[in-house]
Each structure stands twice: as C-alpha cells, then as structure tokens.
Amino acid sequence: MKPWERWSFGILSLIVAVTGFAYLYMKYVLETGDPFAVINHPWQTAMLNLHIFASPLLILIFGLILNSHILKKLGANTPPNRRTGWISLSTFGGMTLSGYLLQVVSTKAWITAMVSLHISFGVIFSVSYIAHLIISVWLTRRQLSQATEVA
C-alpha cells in the first residue's frame, strides 16, 4: 500500500467517523427548547453534509486499498493482524450498504432499521479500524526492533 493511500484512508475515515458521531449526537441526544425546531444544533446540517460528501471519497480510497493491501493480505500465509482486518472489512461493507439504503428507503420501519444498522456498523468499523492501526504500528515497531537486535 502506498503511503498516500494509507493516509487518505485514515484521514477520510476520521472525517466520516467524527462527522457521523457528531451528527448522531446532535440529532438524537441534543434537545432544543423550541418545539417547532427542525434541527437541534446549528451545525447539524453541516455535519450531515460533510459526512455525505466525504463518504464516497472514503469508498473510492477503499477501492484502491482493496487491490493494493486487502487482497494481498488475504492471500498471505502468515497474517499477523487478520482479525481486526476482517472485522473492518466486513463492517465497512455493512456500513456502506446501510448508508446508501438509508437514503432511499421511505417507510418509518425501514428508516429505523437502516439507521440502527448504519450506527452499529459504523461504531464497530471505527473501533476495529483503530485497533487495526494500533496493532499494525506495534507489529512494525516489533519487527524493526528485532531487525536491529539481529544486526
């Protein structure tokens, strides 16, 4: 994987996660004193717009790293960080599908189901991707320290 792919995916994941969690908080946790208010916070629409704008870019970069990183790691015989990678991969798919379906379903029951799925997959993806990055850094440092001990 090229460094710009890694950084792009990481930064876009961060943007999508932060805007998603901020929008979730503003829409479902905050309450306004105005009974006629459509939004609960002045930044609520900005968070949703940024979330929706950054998400297709994240999917694009995901497509690039699918070829340059994920498929290569799936074919490797000794994968050191496969569990968090699998969780990230599967929840990314669920998060993406539920995000798109959320925009096209129209009944209250389907909207509620898609919101629940999207939030669940988003939280699990965020946690597993952070764990994947932390473990990857730890493994890289361990390999470097072992290489310097041998030399």
PDB file of N, CA, C and O in Angstrom, residues 13-67:
ATOM      1  N   SER A  13     -11.452   8.309   6.938  1.00  0.00           N
ATOM      2  CA  SER A  13     -12.149   7.535   7.976  1.00  0.00           C
ATOM      3  C   SER A  13     -12.405   8.400   9.204  1.00  0.00           C
ATOM      4  O   SER A  13     -13.486   8.349   9.804  1.00  0.00           O
ATOM      5  N   LEU A  14     -11.408   9.193   9.563  1.00  0.00           N
ATOM      6  CA  LEU A  14     -11.558  10.082  10.710  1.00  0.00           C
ATOM      7  C   LEU A  14     -12.648  11.127  10.464  1.00  0.00           C
ATOM      8  O   LEU A  14     -13.504  11.357  11.324  1.00  0.00           O
ATOM      9  N   ILE A  15     -12.637  11.729   9.281  1.00  0.00           N
ATOM     10  CA  ILE A  15     -13.645  12.743   8.951  1.00  0.00           C
ATOM     11  C   ILE A  15     -15.047  12.137   8.967  1.00  0.00           C
ATOM     12  O   ILE A  15     -15.976  12.696   9.553  1.00  0.00           O
ATOM     13  N   VAL A  16     -15.193  10.978   8.328  1.00  0.00           N
ATOM     14  CA  VAL A  16     -16.509  10.339   8.272  1.00  0.00           C
ATOM     15  C   VAL A  16     -16.967   9.933   9.675  1.00  0.00           C
ATOM     16  O   VAL A  16     -18.132  10.131  10.037  1.00  0.00           O
ATOM     17  N   ALA A  17     -16.074   9.385  10.477  1.00  0.00           N
ATOM     18  CA  ALA A  17     -16.439   8.967  11.833  1.00  0.00           C
ATOM     19  C   ALA A  17     -16.812  10.157  12.713  1.00  0.00           C
ATOM     20  O   ALA A  17     -17.847  10.146  13.387  1.00  0.00           O
ATOM     21  N   VAL A  18     -15.989  11.196  12.696  1.00  0.00           N
ATOM     22  CA  VAL A  18     -16.252  12.362  13.553  1.00  0.00           C
ATOM     23  C   VAL A  18     -17.555  13.047  13.151  1.00  0.00           C
ATOM     24  O   VAL A  18     -18.383  13.379  14.003  1.00  0.00           O
ATOM     25  N   THR A  19     -17.750  13.249  11.848  1.00  0.00           N
ATOM     26  CA  THR A  19     -18.992  13.906  11.414  1.00  0.00           C
ATOM     27  C   THR A  19     -20.199  13.018  11.670  1.00  0.00           C
ATOM     28  O   THR A  19     -21.268  13.509  12.031  1.00  0.00           O
ATOM     29  N   GLY A  20     -20.036  11.710  11.514  1.00  0.00           N
ATOM     30  CA  GLY A  20     -21.139  10.794  11.794  1.00  0.00           C
ATOM     31  C   GLY A  20     -21.522  10.790  13.261  1.00  0.00           C
ATOM     32  O   GLY A  20     -22.702  10.877  13.616  1.00  0.00           O
ATOM     33  N   PHE A  21     -20.517  10.702  14.143  1.00  0.00           N
ATOM     34  CA  PHE A  21     -20.802  10.705  15.575  1.00  0.00           C
ATOM     35  C   PHE A  21     -21.335  12.067  16.034  1.00  0.00           C
ATOM     36  O   PHE A  21     -22.221  12.140  16.886  1.00  0.00           O
ATOM     37  N   ALA A  22     -20.804  13.143  15.464  1.00  0.00           N
ATOM     38  CA  ALA A  22     -21.304  14.477  15.818  1.00  0.00           C
ATOM     39  C   ALA A  22     -22.762  14.638  15.381  1.00  0.00           C
ATOM     40  O   ALA A  22     -23.589  15.150  16.146  1.00  0.00           O
ATOM     41  N   TYR A  23     -23.070  14.201  14.166  1.00  0.00           N
ATOM     42  CA  TYR A  23     -24.453  14.280  13.684  1.00  0.00           C
ATOM     43  C   TYR A  23     -25.375  13.410  14.539  1.00  0.00           C
ATOM     44  O   TYR A  23     -26.476  13.835  14.902  1.00  0.00           O
ATOM     45  N   LEU A  24     -24.921  12.221  14.879  1.00  0.00           N
ATOM     46  CA  LEU A  24     -25.698  11.333  15.745  1.00  0.00           C
ATOM     47  C   LEU A  24     -26.015  12.017  17.078  1.00  0.00           C
ATOM     48  O   LEU A  24     -27.165  12.009  17.542  1.00  0.00           O
ATOM     49  N   TYR A  25     -25.015  12.634  17.670  1.00  0.00           N
ATOM     50  CA  TYR A  25     -25.198  13.319  18.946  1.00  0.00           C
ATOM     51  C   TYR A  25     -26.162  14.497  18.800  1.00  0.00           C
ATOM     52  O   TYR A  25     -27.076  14.663  19.608  1.00  0.00           O
ATOM     53  N   MET A  26     -25.968  15.287  17.755  1.00  0.00           N
ATOM     54  CA  MET A  26     -26.814  16.465  17.567  1.00  0.00           C
ATOM     55  C   MET A  26     -28.265  16.087  17.264  1.00  0.00           C
ATOM     56  O   MET A  26     -29.189  16.753  17.724  1.00  0.00           O
ATOM     57  N   LYS A  27     -28.464  15.043  16.501  1.00  0.00           N
ATOM     58  CA  LYS A  27     -29.826  14.676  16.099  1.00  0.00           C
ATOM     59  C   LYS A  27     -30.578  13.914  17.186  1.00  0.00           C
ATOM     60  O   LYS A  27     -31.761  14.153  17.405  1.00  0.00           O
ATOM     61  N   TYR A  28     -29.916  12.987  17.854  1.00  0.00           N
ATOM     62  CA  TYR A  28     -30.624  12.085  18.758  1.00  0.00           C
ATOM     63  C   TYR A  28     -30.403  12.348  20.246  1.00  0.00           C
ATOM     64  O   TYR A  28     -31.161  11.843  21.061  1.00  0.00           O
ATOM     65  N   VAL A  29     -29.388  13.135  20.610  1.00  0.00           N
ATOM     66  CA  VAL A  29     -29.123  13.382  22.031  1.00  0.00           C
ATOM     67  C   VAL A  29     -29.521  14.795  22.436  1.00  0.00           C
ATOM     68  O   VAL A  29     -30.189  14.983  23.455  1.00  0.00           O
ATOM     69  N   LEU A  30     -29.097  15.777  21.647  1.00  0.00           N
ATOM     70  CA  LEU A  30     -29.424  17.166  21.985  1.00  0.00           C
ATOM     71  C   LEU A  30     -30.917  17.435  21.830  1.00  0.00           C
ATOM     72  O   LEU A  30     -31.571  16.859  20.960  1.00  0.00           O
ATOM     73  N   GLU A  31     -31.406  18.298  22.671  1.00  0.00           N
ATOM     74  CA  GLU A  31     -32.798  18.727  22.555  1.00  0.00           C
ATOM     75  C   GLU A  31     -32.832  20.247  22.542  1.00  0.00           C
ATOM     76  O   GLU A  31     -32.111  20.905  23.280  1.00  0.00           O
ATOM     77  N   THR A  32     -33.670  20.788  21.697  1.00  0.00           N
ATOM     78  CA  THR A  32     -33.816  22.235  21.618  1.00  0.00           C
ATOM     79  C   THR A  32     -35.029  22.653  22.438  1.00  0.00           C
ATOM     80  O   THR A  32     -35.956  21.875  22.633  1.00  0.00           O
ATOM     81  N   GLY A  33     -35.007  23.888  22.888  1.00  0.00           N
ATOM     82  CA  GLY A  33     -36.139  24.401  23.649  1.00  0.00           C
ATOM     83  C   GLY A  33     -37.312  24.808  22.765  1.00  0.00           C
ATOM     84  O   GLY A  33     -38.429  25.002  23.241  1.00  0.00           O
ATOM     85  N   ASP A  34     -37.077  24.916  21.481  1.00  0.00           N
ATOM     86  CA  ASP A  34     -38.105  25.328  20.531  1.00  0.00           C
ATOM     87  C   ASP A  34     -38.872  24.103  20.031  1.00  0.00           C
ATOM     88  O   ASP A  34     -38.305  23.234  19.371  1.00  0.00           O
ATOM     89  N   PRO A  35     -40.164  24.003  20.324  1.00  0.00           N
ATOM     90  CA  PRO A  35     -40.917  22.824  19.881  1.00  0.00           C
ATOM     91  C   PRO A  35     -41.109  22.767  18.356  1.00  0.00           C
ATOM     92  O   PRO A  35     -41.460  21.719  17.818  1.00  0.00           O
ATOM     93  N   PHE A  36     -40.879  23.873  17.659  1.00  0.00           N
ATOM     94  CA  PHE A  36     -41.054  23.897  16.208  1.00  0.00           C
ATOM     95  C   PHE A  36     -39.729  23.768  15.445  1.00  0.00           C
ATOM     96  O   PHE A  36     -39.711  23.855  14.219  1.00  0.00           O
ATOM     97  N   ALA A  37     -38.636  23.573  16.163  1.00  0.00           N
ATOM     98  CA  ALA A  37     -37.317  23.483  15.521  1.00  0.00           C
ATOM     99  C   ALA A  37     -37.194  22.190  14.729  1.00  0.00           C
ATOM    100  O   ALA A  37     -37.639  21.134  15.156  1.00  0.00           O
ATOM    101  N   VAL A  38     -36.591  22.295  13.564  1.00  0.00           N
ATOM    102  CA  VAL A  38     -36.361  21.124  12.722  1.00  0.00           C
ATOM    103  C   VAL A  38     -35.015  20.488  13.067  1.00  0.00           C
ATOM    104  O   VAL A  38     -34.850  19.283  12.962  1.00  0.00           O
ATOM    105  N   ILE A  39     -34.057  21.297  13.486  1.00  0.00           N
ATOM    106  CA  ILE A  39     -32.742  20.785  13.865  1.00  0.00           C
ATOM    107  C   ILE A  39     -32.468  21.147  15.320  1.00  0.00           C
ATOM    108  O   ILE A  39     -33.029  22.096  15.866  1.00  0.00           O
ATOM    109  N   ASN A  40     -31.600  20.365  15.947  1.00  0.00           N
ATOM    110  CA  ASN A  40     -31.297  20.574  17.358  1.00  0.00           C
ATOM    111  C   ASN A  40     -30.054  21.418  17.597  1.00  0.00           C
ATOM    112  O   ASN A  40     -29.813  21.860  18.710  1.00  0.00           O
ATOM    113  N   HIS A  41     -29.234  21.589  16.565  1.00  0.00           N
ATOM    114  CA  HIS A  41     -27.989  22.331  16.710  1.00  0.00           C
ATOM    115  C   HIS A  41     -27.692  23.037  15.391  1.00  0.00           C
ATOM    116  O   HIS A  41     -27.944  22.472  14.323  1.00  0.00           O
ATOM    117  N   PRO A  42     -27.146  24.253  15.434  1.00  0.00           N
ATOM    118  CA  PRO A  42     -26.864  24.974  14.186  1.00  0.00           C
ATOM    119  C   PRO A  42     -25.890  24.258  13.248  1.00  0.00           C
ATOM    120  O   PRO A  42     -25.931  24.449  12.048  1.00  0.00           O
ATOM    121  N   TRP A  43     -25.024  23.398  13.775  1.00  0.00           N
ATOM    122  CA  TRP A  43     -24.041  22.697  12.946  1.00  0.00           C
ATOM    123  C   TRP A  43     -24.537  21.333  12.458  1.00  0.00           C
ATOM    124  O   TRP A  43     -23.815  20.620  11.773  1.00  0.00           O
ATOM    125  N   GLN A  44     -25.745  20.971  12.805  1.00  0.00           N
ATOM    126  CA  GLN A  44     -26.258  19.643  12.468  1.00  0.00           C
ATOM    127  C   GLN A  44     -26.256  19.391  10.959  1.00  0.00           C
ATOM    128  O   GLN A  44     -25.791  18.342  10.504  1.00  0.00           O
ATOM    129  N   THR A  45     -26.747  20.328  10.176  1.00  0.00           N
ATOM    130  CA  THR A  45     -26.777  20.124   8.725  1.00  0.00           C
ATOM    131  C   THR A  45     -25.367  20.130   8.129  1.00  0.00           C
ATOM    132  O   THR A  45     -25.103  19.387   7.181  1.00  0.00           O
ATOM    133  N   ALA A  46     -24.472  20.925   8.690  1.00  0.00           N
ATOM    134  CA  ALA A  46     -23.092  20.935   8.197  1.00  0.00           C
ATOM    135  C   ALA A  46     -22.424  19.581   8.443  1.00  0.00           C
ATOM    136  O   ALA A  46     -21.693  19.072   7.575  1.00  0.00           O
ATOM    137  N   MET A  47     -22.670  18.977   9.606  1.00  0.00           N
ATOM    138  CA  MET A  47     -22.104  17.659   9.906  1.00  0.00           C
ATOM    139  C   MET A  47     -22.639  16.606   8.945  1.00  0.00           C
ATOM    140  O   MET A  47     -21.884  15.782   8.418  1.00  0.00           O
ATOM    141  N   LEU A  48     -23.940  16.638   8.687  1.00  0.00           N
ATOM    142  CA  LEU A  48     -24.529  15.677   7.754  1.00  0.00           C
ATOM    143  C   LEU A  48     -23.988  15.886   6.344  1.00  0.00           C
ATOM    144  O   LEU A  48     -23.633  14.922   5.656  1.00  0.00           O
ATOM    145  N   ASN A  49     -23.896  17.127   5.909  1.00  0.00           N
ATOM    146  CA  ASN A  49     -23.386  17.410   4.567  1.00  0.00           C
ATOM    147  C   ASN A  49     -21.942  16.958   4.403  1.00  0.00           C
ATOM    148  O   ASN A  49     -21.581  16.353   3.389  1.00  0.00           O
ATOM    149  N   LEU A  50     -21.104  17.231   5.396  1.00  0.00           N
ATOM    150  CA  LEU A  50     -19.705  16.809   5.329  1.00  0.00           C
ATOM    151  C   LEU A  50     -19.595  15.286   5.366  1.00  0.00           C
ATOM    152  O   LEU A  50     -18.789  14.693   4.649  1.00  0.00           O
ATOM    153  N   HIS A  51     -20.432  14.652   6.171  1.00  0.00           N
ATOM    154  CA  HIS A  51     -20.452  13.194   6.261  1.00  0.00           C
ATOM    155  C   HIS A  51     -20.820  12.586   4.901  1.00  0.00           C
ATOM    156  O   HIS A  51     -20.158  11.663   4.420  1.00  0.00           O
ATOM    157  N   ILE A  52     -21.845  13.134   4.275  1.00  0.00           N
ATOM    158  CA  ILE A  52     -22.295  12.614   2.981  1.00  0.00           C
ATOM    159  C   ILE A  52     -21.301  12.951   1.872  1.00  0.00           C
ATOM    160  O   ILE A  52     -21.122  12.185   0.925  1.00  0.00           O
ATOM    161  N   PHE A  53     -20.612  14.071   1.971  1.00  0.00           N
ATOM    162  CA  PHE A  53     -19.605  14.443   0.966  1.00  0.00           C
ATOM    163  C   PHE A  53     -18.349  13.580   1.081  1.00  0.00           C
ATOM    164  O   PHE A  53     -17.782  13.149   0.074  1.00  0.00           O
ATOM    165  N   ALA A  54     -17.900  13.314   2.294  1.00  0.00           N
ATOM    166  CA  ALA A  54     -16.651  12.572   2.498  1.00  0.00           C
ATOM    167  C   ALA A  54     -16.816  11.064   2.303  1.00  0.00           C
ATOM    168  O   ALA A  54     -15.860  10.373   1.942  1.00  0.00           O
ATOM    169  N   SER A  55     -18.012  10.549   2.511  1.00  0.00           N
ATOM    170  CA  SER A  55     -18.224   9.099   2.428  1.00  0.00           C
ATOM    171  C   SER A  55     -17.912   8.498   1.058  1.00  0.00           C
ATOM    172  O   SER A  55     -17.227   7.468   0.991  1.00  0.00           O
ATOM    173  N   PRO A  56     -18.363   9.080  -0.057  1.00  0.00           N
ATOM    174  CA  PRO A  56     -17.979   8.498  -1.353  1.00  0.00           C
ATOM    175  C   PRO A  56     -16.469   8.555  -1.609  1.00  0.00           C
ATOM    176  O   PRO A  56     -15.921   7.655  -2.258  1.00  0.00           O
ATOM    177  N   LEU A  57     -15.806   9.578  -1.097  1.00  0.00           N
ATOM    178  CA  LEU A  57     -14.350   9.646  -1.236  1.00  0.00           C
ATOM    179  C   LEU A  57     -13.690   8.509  -0.456  1.00  0.00           C
ATOM    180  O   LEU A  57     -12.723   7.901  -0.921  1.00  0.00           O
ATOM    181  N   LEU A  58     -14.229   8.223   0.726  1.00  0.00           N
ATOM    182  CA  LEU A  58     -13.722   7.111   1.527  1.00  0.00           C
ATOM    183  C   LEU A  58     -13.931   5.789   0.785  1.00  0.00           C
ATOM    184  O   LEU A  58     -13.037   4.937   0.763  1.00  0.00           O
ATOM    185  N   ILE A  59     -15.083   5.630   0.153  1.00  0.00           N
ATOM    186  CA  ILE A  59     -15.355   4.403  -0.601  1.00  0.00           C
ATOM    187  C   ILE A  59     -14.406   4.282  -1.799  1.00  0.00           C
ATOM    188  O   ILE A  59     -13.932   3.191  -2.121  1.00  0.00           O
ATOM    189  N   LEU A  60     -14.102   5.390  -2.436  1.00  0.00           N
ATOM    190  CA  LEU A  60     -13.155   5.386  -3.551  1.00  0.00           C
ATOM    191  C   LEU A  60     -11.769   4.924  -3.099  1.00  0.00           C
ATOM    192  O   LEU A  60     -11.149   4.050  -3.723  1.00  0.00           O
ATOM    193  N   ILE A  61     -11.285   5.488  -2.012  1.00  0.00           N
ATOM    194  CA  ILE A  61      -9.965   5.102  -1.496  1.00  0.00           C
ATOM    195  C   ILE A  61      -9.997   3.652  -1.020  1.00  0.00           C
ATOM    196  O   ILE A  61      -9.027   2.911  -1.185  1.00  0.00           O
ATOM    197  N   PHE A  62     -11.121   3.223  -0.451  1.00  0.00           N
ATOM    198  CA  PHE A  62     -11.259   1.823  -0.048  1.00  0.00           C
ATOM    199  C   PHE A  62     -11.079   0.912  -1.265  1.00  0.00           C
ATOM    200  O   PHE A  62     -10.420  -0.125  -1.169  1.00  0.00           O
ATOM    201  N   GLY A  63     -11.643   1.282  -2.396  1.00  0.00           N
ATOM    202  CA  GLY A  63     -11.480   0.500  -3.611  1.00  0.00           C
ATOM    203  C   GLY A  63     -10.022   0.395  -4.029  1.00  0.00           C
ATOM    204  O   GLY A  63      -9.571  -0.648  -4.510  1.00  0.00           O
ATOM    205  N   LEU A  64      -9.272   1.468  -3.830  1.00  0.00           N
ATOM    206  CA  LEU A  64      -7.853   1.440  -4.164  1.00  0.00           C
ATOM    207  C   LEU A  64      -7.065   0.531  -3.219  1.00  0.00           C
ATOM    208  O   LEU A  64      -6.227  -0.260  -3.663  1.00  0.00           O
ATOM    209  N   ILE A  65      -7.339   0.625  -1.924  1.00  0.00           N
ATOM    210  CA  ILE A  65      -6.582  -0.211  -0.983  1.00  0.00           C
ATOM    211  C   ILE A  65      -7.076  -1.654  -0.993  1.00  0.00           C
ATOM    212  O   ILE A  65      -6.360  -2.543  -0.531  1.00  0.00           O
ATOM    213  N   LEU A  66      -8.263  -1.887  -1.539  1.00  0.00           N
ATOM    214  CA  LEU A  66      -8.722  -3.263  -1.686  1.00  0.00           C
ATOM    215  C   LEU A  66      -7.735  -4.033  -2.559  1.00  0.00           C
ATOM    216  O   LEU A  66      -7.361  -5.160  -2.242  1.00  0.00           O
ATOM    217  N   ASN A  67      -7.302  -3.402  -3.624  1.00  0.00           N
ATOM    218  CA  ASN A  67      -6.359  -4.048  -4.540  1.00  0.00           C
ATOM    219  C   ASN A  67      -4.930  -4.034  -4.009  1.00  0.00           C
ATOM    220  O   ASN A  67      -4.220  -5.028  -4.091  1.00  0.00           O
TER     221      ASN A  67
END
